[in-house]
Short mmCIF file of C-alpha atoms and ligand atoms in Angstrom, two decimals:
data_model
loop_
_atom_site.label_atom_id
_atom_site.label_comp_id
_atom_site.label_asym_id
_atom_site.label_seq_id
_atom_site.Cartn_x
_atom_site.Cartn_y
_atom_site.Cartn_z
CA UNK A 360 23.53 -62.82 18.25
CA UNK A 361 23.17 -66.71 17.87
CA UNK A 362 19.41 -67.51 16.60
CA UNK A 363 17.47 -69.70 18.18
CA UNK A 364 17.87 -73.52 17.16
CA UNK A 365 15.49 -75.04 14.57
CA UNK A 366 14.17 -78.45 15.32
CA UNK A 367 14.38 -81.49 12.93
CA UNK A 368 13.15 -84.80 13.21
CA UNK A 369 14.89 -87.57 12.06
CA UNK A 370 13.22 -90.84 12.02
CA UNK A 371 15.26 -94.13 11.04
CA UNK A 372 18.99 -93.05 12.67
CA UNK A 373 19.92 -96.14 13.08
CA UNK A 374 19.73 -96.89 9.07
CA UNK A 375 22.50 -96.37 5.77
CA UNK A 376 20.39 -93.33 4.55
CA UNK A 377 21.27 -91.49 7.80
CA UNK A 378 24.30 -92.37 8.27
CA UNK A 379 24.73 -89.73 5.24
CA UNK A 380 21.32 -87.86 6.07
CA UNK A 381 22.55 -86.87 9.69
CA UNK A 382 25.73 -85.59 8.90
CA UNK A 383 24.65 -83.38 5.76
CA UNK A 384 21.93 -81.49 8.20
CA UNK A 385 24.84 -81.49 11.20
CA UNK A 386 27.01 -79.69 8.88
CA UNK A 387 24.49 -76.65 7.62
CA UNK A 388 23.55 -78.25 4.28
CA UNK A 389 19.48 -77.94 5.02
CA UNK A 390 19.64 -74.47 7.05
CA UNK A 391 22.95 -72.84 6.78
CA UNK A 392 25.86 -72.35 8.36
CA UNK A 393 24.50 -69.73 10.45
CA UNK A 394 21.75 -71.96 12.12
CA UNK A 395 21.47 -73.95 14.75
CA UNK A 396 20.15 -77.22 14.55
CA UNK A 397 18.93 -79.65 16.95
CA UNK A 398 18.24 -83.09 15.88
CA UNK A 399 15.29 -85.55 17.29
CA UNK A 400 16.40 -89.10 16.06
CA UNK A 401 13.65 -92.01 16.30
CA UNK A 402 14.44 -95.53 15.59
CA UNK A 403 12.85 -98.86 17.05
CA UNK A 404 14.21 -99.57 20.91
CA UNK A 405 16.35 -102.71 19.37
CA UNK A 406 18.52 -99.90 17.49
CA UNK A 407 19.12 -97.40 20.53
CA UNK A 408 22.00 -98.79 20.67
CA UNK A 409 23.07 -98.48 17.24
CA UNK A 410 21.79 -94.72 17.45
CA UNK A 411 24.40 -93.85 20.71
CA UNK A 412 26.86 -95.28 18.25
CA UNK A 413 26.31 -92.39 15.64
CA UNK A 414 25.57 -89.76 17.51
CA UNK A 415 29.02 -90.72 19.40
CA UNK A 416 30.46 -89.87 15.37
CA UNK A 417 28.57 -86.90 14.98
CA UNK A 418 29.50 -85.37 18.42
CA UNK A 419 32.95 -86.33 17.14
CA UNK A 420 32.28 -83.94 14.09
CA UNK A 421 32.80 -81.46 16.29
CA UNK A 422 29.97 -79.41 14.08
CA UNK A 423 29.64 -75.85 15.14
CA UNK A 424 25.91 -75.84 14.64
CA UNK A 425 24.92 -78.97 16.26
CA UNK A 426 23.32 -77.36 19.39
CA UNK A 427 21.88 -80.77 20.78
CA UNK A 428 20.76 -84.50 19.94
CA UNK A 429 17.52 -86.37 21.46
CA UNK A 430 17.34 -89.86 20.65
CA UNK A 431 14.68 -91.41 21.58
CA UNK A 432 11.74 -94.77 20.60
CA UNK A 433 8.87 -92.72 21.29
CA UNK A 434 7.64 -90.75 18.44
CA UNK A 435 6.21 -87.84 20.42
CA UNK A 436 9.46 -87.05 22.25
CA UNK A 437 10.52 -86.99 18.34
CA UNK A 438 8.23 -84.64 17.24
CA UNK A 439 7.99 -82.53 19.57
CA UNK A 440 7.93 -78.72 18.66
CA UNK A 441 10.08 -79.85 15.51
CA UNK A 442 10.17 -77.53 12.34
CA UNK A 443 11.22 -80.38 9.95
CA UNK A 444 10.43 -84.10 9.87
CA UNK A 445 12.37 -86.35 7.75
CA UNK A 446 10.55 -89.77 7.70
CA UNK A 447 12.82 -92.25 6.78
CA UNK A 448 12.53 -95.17 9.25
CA UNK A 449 10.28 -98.01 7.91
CA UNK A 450 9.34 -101.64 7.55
CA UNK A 451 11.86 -103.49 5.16
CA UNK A 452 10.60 -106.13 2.91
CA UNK A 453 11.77 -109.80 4.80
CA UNK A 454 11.75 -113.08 3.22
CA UNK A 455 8.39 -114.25 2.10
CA UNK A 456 6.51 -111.05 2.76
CA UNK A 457 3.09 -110.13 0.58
CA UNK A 458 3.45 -106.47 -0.71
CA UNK A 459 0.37 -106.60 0.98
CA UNK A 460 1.32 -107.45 4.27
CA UNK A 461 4.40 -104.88 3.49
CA UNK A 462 2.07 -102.31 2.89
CA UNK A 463 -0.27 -102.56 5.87
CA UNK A 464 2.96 -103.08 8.15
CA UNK A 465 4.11 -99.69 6.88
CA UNK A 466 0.49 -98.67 7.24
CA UNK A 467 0.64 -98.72 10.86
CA UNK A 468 3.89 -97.23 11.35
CA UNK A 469 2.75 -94.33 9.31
CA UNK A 470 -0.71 -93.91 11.18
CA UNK A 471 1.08 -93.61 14.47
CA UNK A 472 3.78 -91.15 13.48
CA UNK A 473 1.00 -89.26 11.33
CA UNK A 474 -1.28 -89.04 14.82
CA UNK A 475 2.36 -88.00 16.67
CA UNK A 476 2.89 -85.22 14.55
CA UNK A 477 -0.92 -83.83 14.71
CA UNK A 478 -0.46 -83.85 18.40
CA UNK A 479 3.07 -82.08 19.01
CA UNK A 480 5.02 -80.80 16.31
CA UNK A 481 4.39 -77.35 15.51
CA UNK A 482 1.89 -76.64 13.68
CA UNK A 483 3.69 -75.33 10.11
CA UNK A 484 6.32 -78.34 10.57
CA UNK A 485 7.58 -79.39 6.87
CA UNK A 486 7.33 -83.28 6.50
CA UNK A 487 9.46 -85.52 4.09
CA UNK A 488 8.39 -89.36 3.86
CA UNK A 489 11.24 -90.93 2.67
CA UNK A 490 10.28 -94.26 3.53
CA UNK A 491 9.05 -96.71 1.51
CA UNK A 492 6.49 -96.81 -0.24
CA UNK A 493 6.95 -93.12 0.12
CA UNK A 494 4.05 -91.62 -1.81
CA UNK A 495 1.44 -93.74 0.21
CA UNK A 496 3.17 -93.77 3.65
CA UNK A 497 3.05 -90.04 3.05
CA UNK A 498 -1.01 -90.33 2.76
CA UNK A 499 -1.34 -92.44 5.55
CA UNK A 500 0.45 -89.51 7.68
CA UNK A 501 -1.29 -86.90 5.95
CA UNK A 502 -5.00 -88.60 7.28
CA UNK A 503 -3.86 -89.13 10.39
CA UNK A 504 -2.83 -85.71 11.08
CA UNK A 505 -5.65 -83.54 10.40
CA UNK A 506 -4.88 -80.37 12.43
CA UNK A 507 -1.76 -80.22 10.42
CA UNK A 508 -1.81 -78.29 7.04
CA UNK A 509 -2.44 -80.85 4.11
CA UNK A 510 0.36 -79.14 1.81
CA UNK A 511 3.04 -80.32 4.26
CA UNK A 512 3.07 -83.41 4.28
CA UNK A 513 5.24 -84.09 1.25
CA UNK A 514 6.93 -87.70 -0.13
CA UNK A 515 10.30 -87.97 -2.00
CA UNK A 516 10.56 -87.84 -5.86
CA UNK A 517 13.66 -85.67 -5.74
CA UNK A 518 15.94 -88.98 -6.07
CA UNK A 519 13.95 -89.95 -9.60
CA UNK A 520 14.26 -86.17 -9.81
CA UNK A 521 17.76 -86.05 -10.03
CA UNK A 522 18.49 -89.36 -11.99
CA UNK A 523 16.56 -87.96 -14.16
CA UNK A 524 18.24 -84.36 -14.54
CA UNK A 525 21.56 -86.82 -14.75
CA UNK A 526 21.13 -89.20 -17.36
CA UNK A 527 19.44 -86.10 -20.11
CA UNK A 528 22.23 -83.81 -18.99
CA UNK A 529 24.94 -86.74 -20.02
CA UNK A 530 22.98 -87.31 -23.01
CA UNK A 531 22.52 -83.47 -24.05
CA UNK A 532 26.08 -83.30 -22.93
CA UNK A 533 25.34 -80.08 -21.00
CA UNK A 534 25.37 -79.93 -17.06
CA UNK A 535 22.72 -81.43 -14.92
CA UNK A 536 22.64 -77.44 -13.54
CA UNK A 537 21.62 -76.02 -16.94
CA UNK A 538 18.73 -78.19 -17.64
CA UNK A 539 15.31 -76.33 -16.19
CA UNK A 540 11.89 -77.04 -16.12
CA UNK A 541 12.15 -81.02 -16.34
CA UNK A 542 9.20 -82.94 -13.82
CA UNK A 543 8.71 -86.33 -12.85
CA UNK A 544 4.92 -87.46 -11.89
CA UNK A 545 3.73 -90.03 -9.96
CA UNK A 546 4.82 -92.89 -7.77
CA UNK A 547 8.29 -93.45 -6.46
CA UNK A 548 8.52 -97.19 -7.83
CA UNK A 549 9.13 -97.94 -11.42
CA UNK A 550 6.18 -96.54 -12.94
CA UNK A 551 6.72 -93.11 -12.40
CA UNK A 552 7.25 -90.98 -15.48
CA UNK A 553 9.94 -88.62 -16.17
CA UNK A 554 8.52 -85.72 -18.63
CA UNK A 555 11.31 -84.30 -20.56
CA UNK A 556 8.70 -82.24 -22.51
CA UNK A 557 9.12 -79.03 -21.39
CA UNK A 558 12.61 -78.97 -20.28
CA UNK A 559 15.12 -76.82 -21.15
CA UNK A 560 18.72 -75.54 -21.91
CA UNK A 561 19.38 -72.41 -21.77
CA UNK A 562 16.13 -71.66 -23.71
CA UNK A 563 17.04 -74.10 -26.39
CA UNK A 564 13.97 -77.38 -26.32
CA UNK A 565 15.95 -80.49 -24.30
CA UNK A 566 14.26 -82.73 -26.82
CA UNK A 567 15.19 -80.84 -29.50
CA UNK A 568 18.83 -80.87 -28.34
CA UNK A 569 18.52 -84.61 -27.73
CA UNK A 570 16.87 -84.93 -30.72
CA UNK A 571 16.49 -89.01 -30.07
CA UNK A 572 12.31 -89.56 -29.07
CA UNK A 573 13.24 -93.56 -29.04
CA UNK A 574 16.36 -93.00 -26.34
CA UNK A 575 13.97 -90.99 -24.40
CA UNK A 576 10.99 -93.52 -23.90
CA UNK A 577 12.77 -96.67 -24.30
CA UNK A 578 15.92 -95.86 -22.56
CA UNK A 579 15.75 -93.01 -20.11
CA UNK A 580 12.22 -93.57 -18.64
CA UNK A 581 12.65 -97.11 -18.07
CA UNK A 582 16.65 -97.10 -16.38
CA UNK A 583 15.35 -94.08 -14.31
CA UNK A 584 12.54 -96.63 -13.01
CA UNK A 585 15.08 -99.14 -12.67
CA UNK A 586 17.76 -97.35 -11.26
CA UNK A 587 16.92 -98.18 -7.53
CA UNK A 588 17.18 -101.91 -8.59
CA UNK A 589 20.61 -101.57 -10.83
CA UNK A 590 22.08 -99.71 -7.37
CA UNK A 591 21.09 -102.74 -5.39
CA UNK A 592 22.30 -105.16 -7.86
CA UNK A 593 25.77 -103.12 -7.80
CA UNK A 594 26.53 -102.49 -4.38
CA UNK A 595 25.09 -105.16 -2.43
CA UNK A 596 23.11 -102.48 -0.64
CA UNK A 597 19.88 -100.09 -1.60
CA UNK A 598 20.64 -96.17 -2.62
CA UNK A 599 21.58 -94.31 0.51
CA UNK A 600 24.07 -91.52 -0.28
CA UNK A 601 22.14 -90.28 -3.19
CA UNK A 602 19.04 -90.80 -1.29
CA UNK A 603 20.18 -88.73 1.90
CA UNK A 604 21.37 -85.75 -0.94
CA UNK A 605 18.03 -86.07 -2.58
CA UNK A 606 16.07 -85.67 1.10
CA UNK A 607 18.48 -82.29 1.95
CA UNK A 608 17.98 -80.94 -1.48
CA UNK A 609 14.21 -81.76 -1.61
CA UNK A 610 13.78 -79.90 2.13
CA UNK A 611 16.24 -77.28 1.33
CA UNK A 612 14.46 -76.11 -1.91
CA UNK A 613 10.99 -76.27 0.16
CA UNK A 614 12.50 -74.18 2.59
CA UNK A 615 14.82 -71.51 0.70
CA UNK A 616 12.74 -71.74 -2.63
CA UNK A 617 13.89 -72.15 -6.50
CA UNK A 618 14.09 -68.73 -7.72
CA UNK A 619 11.49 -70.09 -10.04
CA UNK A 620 12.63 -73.33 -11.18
CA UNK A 621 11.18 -76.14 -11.04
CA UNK A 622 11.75 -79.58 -8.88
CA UNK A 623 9.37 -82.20 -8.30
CA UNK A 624 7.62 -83.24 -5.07
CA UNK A 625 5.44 -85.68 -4.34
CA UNK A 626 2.31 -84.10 -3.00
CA UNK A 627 -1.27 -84.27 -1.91
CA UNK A 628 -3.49 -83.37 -5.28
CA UNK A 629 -5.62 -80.68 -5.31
CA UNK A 630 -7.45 -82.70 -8.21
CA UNK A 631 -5.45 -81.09 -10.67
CA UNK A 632 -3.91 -82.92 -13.92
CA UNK A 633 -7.01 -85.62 -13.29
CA UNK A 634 -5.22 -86.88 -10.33
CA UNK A 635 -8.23 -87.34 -7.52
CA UNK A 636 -7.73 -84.91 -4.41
CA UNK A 637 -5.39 -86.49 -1.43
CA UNK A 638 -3.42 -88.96 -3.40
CA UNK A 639 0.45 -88.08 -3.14
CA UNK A 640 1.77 -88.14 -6.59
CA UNK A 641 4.99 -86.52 -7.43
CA UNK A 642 4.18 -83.19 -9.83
CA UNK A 643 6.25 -80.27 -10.89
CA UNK A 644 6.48 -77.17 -8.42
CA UNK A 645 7.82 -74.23 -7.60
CA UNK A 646 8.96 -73.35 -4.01
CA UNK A 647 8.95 -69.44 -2.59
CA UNK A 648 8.84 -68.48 0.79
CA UNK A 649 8.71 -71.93 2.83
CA UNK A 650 5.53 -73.40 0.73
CA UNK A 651 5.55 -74.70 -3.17
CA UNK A 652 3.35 -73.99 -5.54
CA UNK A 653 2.36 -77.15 -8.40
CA UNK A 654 2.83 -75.32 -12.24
CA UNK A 655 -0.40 -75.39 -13.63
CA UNK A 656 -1.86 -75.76 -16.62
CA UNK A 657 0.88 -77.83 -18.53
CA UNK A 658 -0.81 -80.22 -21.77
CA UNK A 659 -0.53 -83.88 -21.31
CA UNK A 660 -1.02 -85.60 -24.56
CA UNK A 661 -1.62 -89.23 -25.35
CA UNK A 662 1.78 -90.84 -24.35
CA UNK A 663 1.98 -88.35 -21.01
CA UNK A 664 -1.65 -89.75 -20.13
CA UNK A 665 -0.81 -93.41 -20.57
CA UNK A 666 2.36 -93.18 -18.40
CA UNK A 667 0.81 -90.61 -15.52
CA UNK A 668 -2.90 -93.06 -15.03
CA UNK A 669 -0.57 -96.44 -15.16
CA UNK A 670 1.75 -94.97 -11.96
CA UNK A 671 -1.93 -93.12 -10.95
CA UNK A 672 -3.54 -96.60 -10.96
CA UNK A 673 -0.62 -98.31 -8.74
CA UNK A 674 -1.35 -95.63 -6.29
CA UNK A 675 -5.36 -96.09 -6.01
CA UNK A 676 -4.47 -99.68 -5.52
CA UNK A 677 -1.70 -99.12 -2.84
CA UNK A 678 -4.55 -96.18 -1.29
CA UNK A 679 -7.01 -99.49 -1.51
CA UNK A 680 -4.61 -101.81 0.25
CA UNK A 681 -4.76 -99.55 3.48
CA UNK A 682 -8.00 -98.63 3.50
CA UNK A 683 -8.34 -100.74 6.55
CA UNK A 684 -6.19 -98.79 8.75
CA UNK A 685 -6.75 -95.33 7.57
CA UNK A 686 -10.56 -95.95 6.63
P1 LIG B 1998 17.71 -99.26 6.66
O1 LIG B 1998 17.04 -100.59 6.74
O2 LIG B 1998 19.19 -99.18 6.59
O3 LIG B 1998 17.25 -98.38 7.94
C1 LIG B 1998 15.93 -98.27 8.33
C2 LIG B 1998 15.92 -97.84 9.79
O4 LIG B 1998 14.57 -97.57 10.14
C3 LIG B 1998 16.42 -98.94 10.75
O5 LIG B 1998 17.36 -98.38 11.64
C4 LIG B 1998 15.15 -99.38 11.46
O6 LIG B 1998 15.40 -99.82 12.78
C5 LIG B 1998 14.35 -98.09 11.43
N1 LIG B 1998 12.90 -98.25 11.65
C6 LIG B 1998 12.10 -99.27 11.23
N2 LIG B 1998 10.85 -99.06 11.68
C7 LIG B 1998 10.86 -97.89 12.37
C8 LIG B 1998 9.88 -97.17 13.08
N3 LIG B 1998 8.61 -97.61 13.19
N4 LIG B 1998 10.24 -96.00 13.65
C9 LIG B 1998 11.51 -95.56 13.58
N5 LIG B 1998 12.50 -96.22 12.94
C10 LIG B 1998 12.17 -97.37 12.35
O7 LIG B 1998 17.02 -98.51 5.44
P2 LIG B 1998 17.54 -97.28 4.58
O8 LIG B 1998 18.43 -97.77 3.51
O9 LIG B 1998 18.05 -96.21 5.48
O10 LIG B 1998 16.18 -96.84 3.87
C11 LIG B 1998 15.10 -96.35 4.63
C12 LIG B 1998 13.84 -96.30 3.78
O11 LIG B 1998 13.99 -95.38 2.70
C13 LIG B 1998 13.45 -97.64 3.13
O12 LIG B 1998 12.05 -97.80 3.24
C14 LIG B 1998 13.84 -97.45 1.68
O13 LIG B 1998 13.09 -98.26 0.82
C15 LIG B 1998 13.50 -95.98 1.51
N6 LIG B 1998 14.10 -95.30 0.35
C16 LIG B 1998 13.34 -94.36 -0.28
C17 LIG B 1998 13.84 -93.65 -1.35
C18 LIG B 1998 12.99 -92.62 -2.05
O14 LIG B 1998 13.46 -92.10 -3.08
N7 LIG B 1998 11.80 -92.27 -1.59
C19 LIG B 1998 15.19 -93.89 -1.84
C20 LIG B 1998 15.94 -94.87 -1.10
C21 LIG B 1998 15.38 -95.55 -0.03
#
């Protein structure tokens, strides 16, 4: 017997990360082949047009699974009864913008789509904010849905994540597969802080295999920050492939779980690590059974603290910037 569809939203289908994003969930990547799948694609009324265009190219996919599209410019026909938001729609930077005025123009998109979900989506729906900045657009949704469980509304560290897990594996020269228990804290911008500390390779130290403490904090931390930029100054265009893969693995681990292993999410504190309660700040977790659990209790020593309160302190000041909208 056929199971009943799952709902996910998608929210800028008009844009380069969904013209990967779409597809991947179309074709079974999130849920399975076995499953069903009915998409809910938001973008601005200027792109509906854009929107028809893809969903023509996904209907031409001919995608067993795909049991029906709503596009739509109104966020609660988007939401509505979905099991999965992926947030990716936001305000570019234009010519001559503040980061201010960025931030407070992402500010409101977030606080409408935030009070959107709170009103129709069902109530255990799993939110990604893709969207930029991520980690404080994912606050702003979090506040303004308050009926909705804290824990899921999530942001996206799994890119960092996975440049990351790349650049140590090439260095260890072992695959990106073998390498457990690696984290990245913080924001998604070039602060955040890739901790290498307690990774490892088949129980052998990474660091120790690495053996190279300069590469590590000179090299790796910084061109993991950076790598965002060096894509940009490659293609002509920001990350969109690898951040579509990044949003399917991130929701697919939160769904299916890690058998233990650990990924990092960006997530609402519980005021653990000295990271005050609410702020979303990427952490190491665990996921089992459709929720994720942060590991607890890991040391941070001197060189951890100075890295995880300089991205901390970019976030209080980016939590201060839209205090005017979310209060
Ligand atoms: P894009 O500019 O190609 O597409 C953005 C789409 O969002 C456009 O179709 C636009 O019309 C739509 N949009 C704008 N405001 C909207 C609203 N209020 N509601 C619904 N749709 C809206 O951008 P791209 O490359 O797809 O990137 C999307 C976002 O993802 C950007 O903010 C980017 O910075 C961010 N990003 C985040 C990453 C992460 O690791 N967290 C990685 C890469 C990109």
């Amino acid at each position: 017997m056929t199971k009943p569809a799952v709902r996910v939203a998608v929210t800028g289908a008009a844009g380069q990360i969904c013209y990967s994003l779409l597809f991947r969930i179309a074709n079974g990547d999130l849920y399975g082949k076995d499953q069903p799948v009915i998409l809910q694609l938001l973008d601005l009324p200027q792109a509906q047009a854009a929107v028809g265009g893809v969903v023509m190219e996904l209907e031409d996919c001919a995608f067993p699974n795909l049991a029906g599209v709503v596009v739509t410019d109104d966020p609660k026909v988007a939401f509505r009864d979905i099991d999965a938001a992926f947030l990716v729609g936001a305000r570019p930077r234009s010519k001559g913008m503040e980061r201010a005025d960025l931030l407070l123009a992402n500010a409101e998109i977030f606080k409408v789509q935030g009070g959107a979900l709170n009103e129709v989506a069902k109530r255990d729906v799993k939110v990604l904010v893709v969207g930029n900045p991520a980690n404080t657009n994912a606050y702003i949704t979090r506040k303004c849905a308050p009926d909705l469980p804290a824990s899921n509304i999530t942001a996206m560290l799994r890119l960092d994540h996975n440049r990351a897990l790349s650049q140590l594996a090439a260095k260890a020269g072992v695959s990106s597969a073998d390498i457990e228990k690696m984290a990245v804290w913080g924001n998604h911008s070039p602060t955040m802080y890739a901790d290498y500390r307690f990774a490892t390779v088949k129980g052998t130290p990474l660091p120790d295999l690495i053996n190279d403490e300069a590469w590590y904090r000179d090299v790796l931390i910084p061109k993991v920050g950076k790598r965002g930029a060096a894509v940009i100054e490659a293609r002509g265009l920001s990350s969109a492939a690898s951040a579509a893969n990044a949003a399917i693995d991130h929701m697919h681990d939160w769904i299916h779980g890690t058998n233990g292993g650990w990924v990092s999410m960006g997530v609402p504190s519980d005021g653990s690590y000295g990271i005050p309660e609410e702020i979303v700040y990427g952490m190491p977790v665990v996921c089992a059974n459709g929720a994720y659990e942060v590991v607890a209790g890991l040391p941070v020593d001197d060189f951890s603290r100075t890295m995880m309160d300089k991205t901390l302190k970019e976030l209080l000041d980016e939590r201060d910037g839209v205090k005017a909208i979310v209060g």
